[in-house]
Amino acid sequence: MATDPQPEQEQPDVADLSYEEARQELIELVARLEGGQARLEESMRLWERGEALAAHCEAWLDKAEASLGSEATSDEG
């Protein structure tokens, strides 16, 4: 049976990543998936990681939007 050409690297927990780190990893991950060179099993792992990264980025953006909204409200008062 063929093995992956690249060994599985320990990935940091998505929750520990900054927005910028998560976004950069997501960009790289999408490029790998679009390249079409990953085996099915690896593609599934990448997809799942990508979903987690996207959700993490969205949560960061939601927090930033809420923070800006609350600052605008307090400035009006």
Coordinates of N, CA and C in Angstrom, one line a residue:
M1 N 0.8 -1.2 0.0 CA 0.0 0.0 0.0 C 0.9 1.2 0.0
A2 N 0.5 2.2 -0.8 CA 1.3 3.5 -0.9 C 1.1 4.3 0.4
T3 N 2.1 5.0 0.7 CA 2.0 5.9 1.9 C 1.9 7.3 1.4
D4 N 1.5 8.2 2.3 CA 1.5 9.6 2.0 C 2.9 10.1 1.8
P5 N 3.2 10.9 0.7 CA 4.5 11.4 0.5 C 5.0 12.4 1.6
Q6 N 4.0 13.0 2.3 CA 4.4 14.0 3.3 C 3.8 13.4 4.6
P7 N 4.7 13.3 5.7 CA 4.2 12.8 6.9 C 3.2 13.7 7.6
E8 N 2.2 13.2 8.3 CA 1.2 14.0 9.0 C 1.9 14.8 10.0
Q9 N 1.7 16.1 9.9 CA 2.3 17.0 10.9 C 1.2 17.3 12.0
E10 N 1.7 17.6 13.2 CA 0.8 17.9 14.3 C 0.3 19.3 14.0
Q11 N -1.0 19.5 13.9 CA -1.6 20.8 13.7 C -2.1 21.4 14.9
P12 N -1.9 22.7 15.1 CA -2.4 23.4 16.3 C -3.9 23.3 16.3
D13 N -4.5 23.4 17.5 CA -5.9 23.4 17.7 C -6.4 24.7 17.0
V14 N -7.5 24.6 16.2 CA -8.0 25.7 15.5 C -8.4 26.8 16.5
A15 N -8.9 26.5 17.6 CA -9.3 27.5 18.6 C -8.2 28.3 19.1
D16 N -6.9 27.8 19.0 CA -5.8 28.6 19.5 C -5.2 29.5 18.4
L17 N -5.7 29.5 17.2 CA -5.2 30.3 16.1 C -5.8 31.7 16.1
S18 N -5.0 32.7 15.7 CA -5.5 34.0 15.5 C -6.3 34.0 14.2
Y19 N -7.0 35.1 14.0 CA -7.7 35.2 12.7 C -6.8 35.0 11.5
E20 N -5.7 35.8 11.6 CA -4.7 35.8 10.5 C -4.1 34.4 10.2
E21 N -3.8 33.7 11.3 CA -3.2 32.4 11.2 C -4.2 31.4 10.6
A22 N -5.4 31.5 11.0 CA -6.5 30.6 10.5 C -6.8 30.8 9.1
R23 N -6.8 32.1 8.7 CA -7.1 32.5 7.3 C -6.0 32.0 6.4
Q24 N -4.7 32.2 6.8 CA -3.6 31.8 6.0 C -3.6 30.3 5.8
E25 N -3.9 29.5 6.9 CA -3.9 28.1 6.8 C -5.0 27.7 5.8
L26 N -6.2 28.3 5.9 CA -7.3 28.0 5.1 C -7.0 28.3 3.6
I27 N -6.3 29.4 3.3 CA -5.9 29.7 1.9 C -5.0 28.6 1.4
E28 N -4.0 28.1 2.2 CA -3.1 27.1 1.8 C -3.8 25.8 1.6
L29 N -4.7 25.5 2.5 CA -5.5 24.2 2.4 C -6.4 24.2 1.2
V30 N -7.0 25.3 0.8 CA -7.9 25.3 -0.4 C -7.0 25.1 -1.6
A31 N -5.8 25.7 -1.6 CA -4.9 25.5 -2.8 C -4.5 24.1 -2.9
R32 N -4.3 23.4 -1.8 CA -4.0 21.9 -1.9 C -5.1 21.1 -2.4
L33 N -6.3 21.5 -1.9 CA -7.5 20.7 -2.4 C -7.8 21.0 -3.9
E34 N -7.6 22.3 -4.3 CA -7.8 22.6 -5.7 C -6.8 22.0 -6.6
G35 N -5.6 21.7 -6.1 CA -4.5 21.1 -6.8 C -4.8 19.7 -7.3
G36 N -5.7 19.1 -6.5 CA -6.2 17.7 -6.9 C -5.2 16.6 -6.7
Q37 N -4.1 16.8 -6.0 CA -3.1 15.8 -5.8 C -3.3 15.0 -4.6
A38 N -4.1 15.4 -3.7 CA -4.4 14.7 -2.4 C -5.2 13.5 -2.7
R39 N -4.9 12.4 -1.9 CA -5.7 11.2 -2.0 C -7.0 11.5 -1.3
L40 N -8.0 10.6 -1.5 CA -9.4 10.9 -1.0 C -9.4 11.0 0.5
E41 N -8.7 10.1 1.2 CA -8.7 10.2 2.7 C -8.1 11.5 3.2
E42 N -7.0 11.9 2.5 CA -6.3 13.2 2.9 C -7.3 14.4 2.6
S43 N -7.9 14.3 1.4 CA -8.8 15.3 1.0 C -10.0 15.5 2.0
M44 N -10.5 14.4 2.6 CA -11.5 14.5 3.6 C -11.0 15.2 4.8
R45 N -9.8 14.8 5.2 CA -9.2 15.4 6.4 C -9.0 16.9 6.2
L46 N -8.5 17.3 5.0 CA -8.3 18.7 4.7 C -9.7 19.4 4.7
W47 N -10.7 18.8 4.1 CA -12.0 19.4 4.1 C -12.5 19.7 5.5
E48 N -12.4 18.7 6.3 CA -12.9 18.9 7.7 C -12.1 20.0 8.4
R49 N -10.8 20.0 8.2 CA -10.0 21.1 8.9 C -10.4 22.4 8.3
G50 N -10.6 22.5 7.0 CA -11.1 23.7 6.3 C -12.4 24.2 6.9
E51 N -13.3 23.3 7.1 CA -14.6 23.7 7.7 C -14.4 24.3 9.1
A52 N -13.5 23.7 9.9 CA -13.3 24.2 11.2 C -12.6 25.6 11.1
L53 N -11.6 25.7 10.2 CA -10.9 27.0 10.1 C -11.9 28.1 9.6
A54 N -12.8 27.8 8.7 CA -13.7 28.8 8.2 C -14.7 29.2 9.3
A55 N -15.1 28.3 10.1 CA -16.0 28.6 11.2 C -15.3 29.5 12.2
H56 N -14.0 29.2 12.4 CA -13.2 30.0 13.4 C -13.0 31.4 12.9
C57 N -12.7 31.6 11.6 CA -12.6 32.9 11.0 C -13.9 33.7 11.1
E58 N -15.0 33.0 10.8 CA -16.3 33.6 10.9 C -16.6 34.1 12.3
A59 N -16.3 33.3 13.3 CA -16.5 33.7 14.7 C -15.7 34.9 15.0
W60 N -14.4 35.0 14.6 CA -13.6 36.1 14.8 C -14.2 37.4 14.2
L61 N -14.7 37.3 12.9 CA -15.3 38.4 12.3 C -16.6 38.8 13.0
D62 N -17.4 37.9 13.4 CA -18.6 38.2 14.1 C -18.3 38.9 15.4
K63 N -17.3 38.5 16.1 CA -16.9 39.2 17.4 C -16.4 40.7 17.0
A64 N -15.7 40.8 16.0 CA -15.2 42.1 15.6 C -16.4 43.0 15.2
E65 N -17.3 42.5 14.4 CA -18.5 43.2 14.0 C -19.3 43.7 15.3
A66 N -19.5 42.7 16.2 CA -20.3 43.0 17.4 C -19.5 44.1 18.2
S67 N -18.2 44.0 18.3 CA -17.5 45.0 19.0 C -17.6 46.4 18.4
L68 N -17.5 46.5 17.1 CA -17.6 47.7 16.4 C -19.0 48.3 16.5
G69 N -20.0 47.4 16.5 CA -21.4 47.8 16.7 C -21.7 48.4 18.1
S70 N -21.1 47.8 19.1 CA -21.3 48.3 20.5 C -20.5 49.6 20.7
E71 N -19.4 49.7 20.0 CA -18.7 51.0 20.2 C -19.4 52.1 19.5
A72 N -20.0 51.8 18.3 CA -20.8 52.9 17.6 C -22.0 53.3 18.4
T73 N -22.6 52.3 19.1 CA -23.8 52.6 19.9 C -23.4 53.5 21.1
S74 N -22.3 53.2 21.8 CA -21.9 54.0 22.9 C -21.4 55.3 22.5
D75 N -20.9 55.5 21.3 CA -20.5 56.8 20.8 C -21.7 57.7 20.5
E76 N -22.8 57.1 20.1 CA -24.0 57.8 19.9 C -24.7 58.3 21.1
G77 N -24.5 57.6 22.2 CA -25.2 57.9 23.5 C -24.6 59.1 24.2

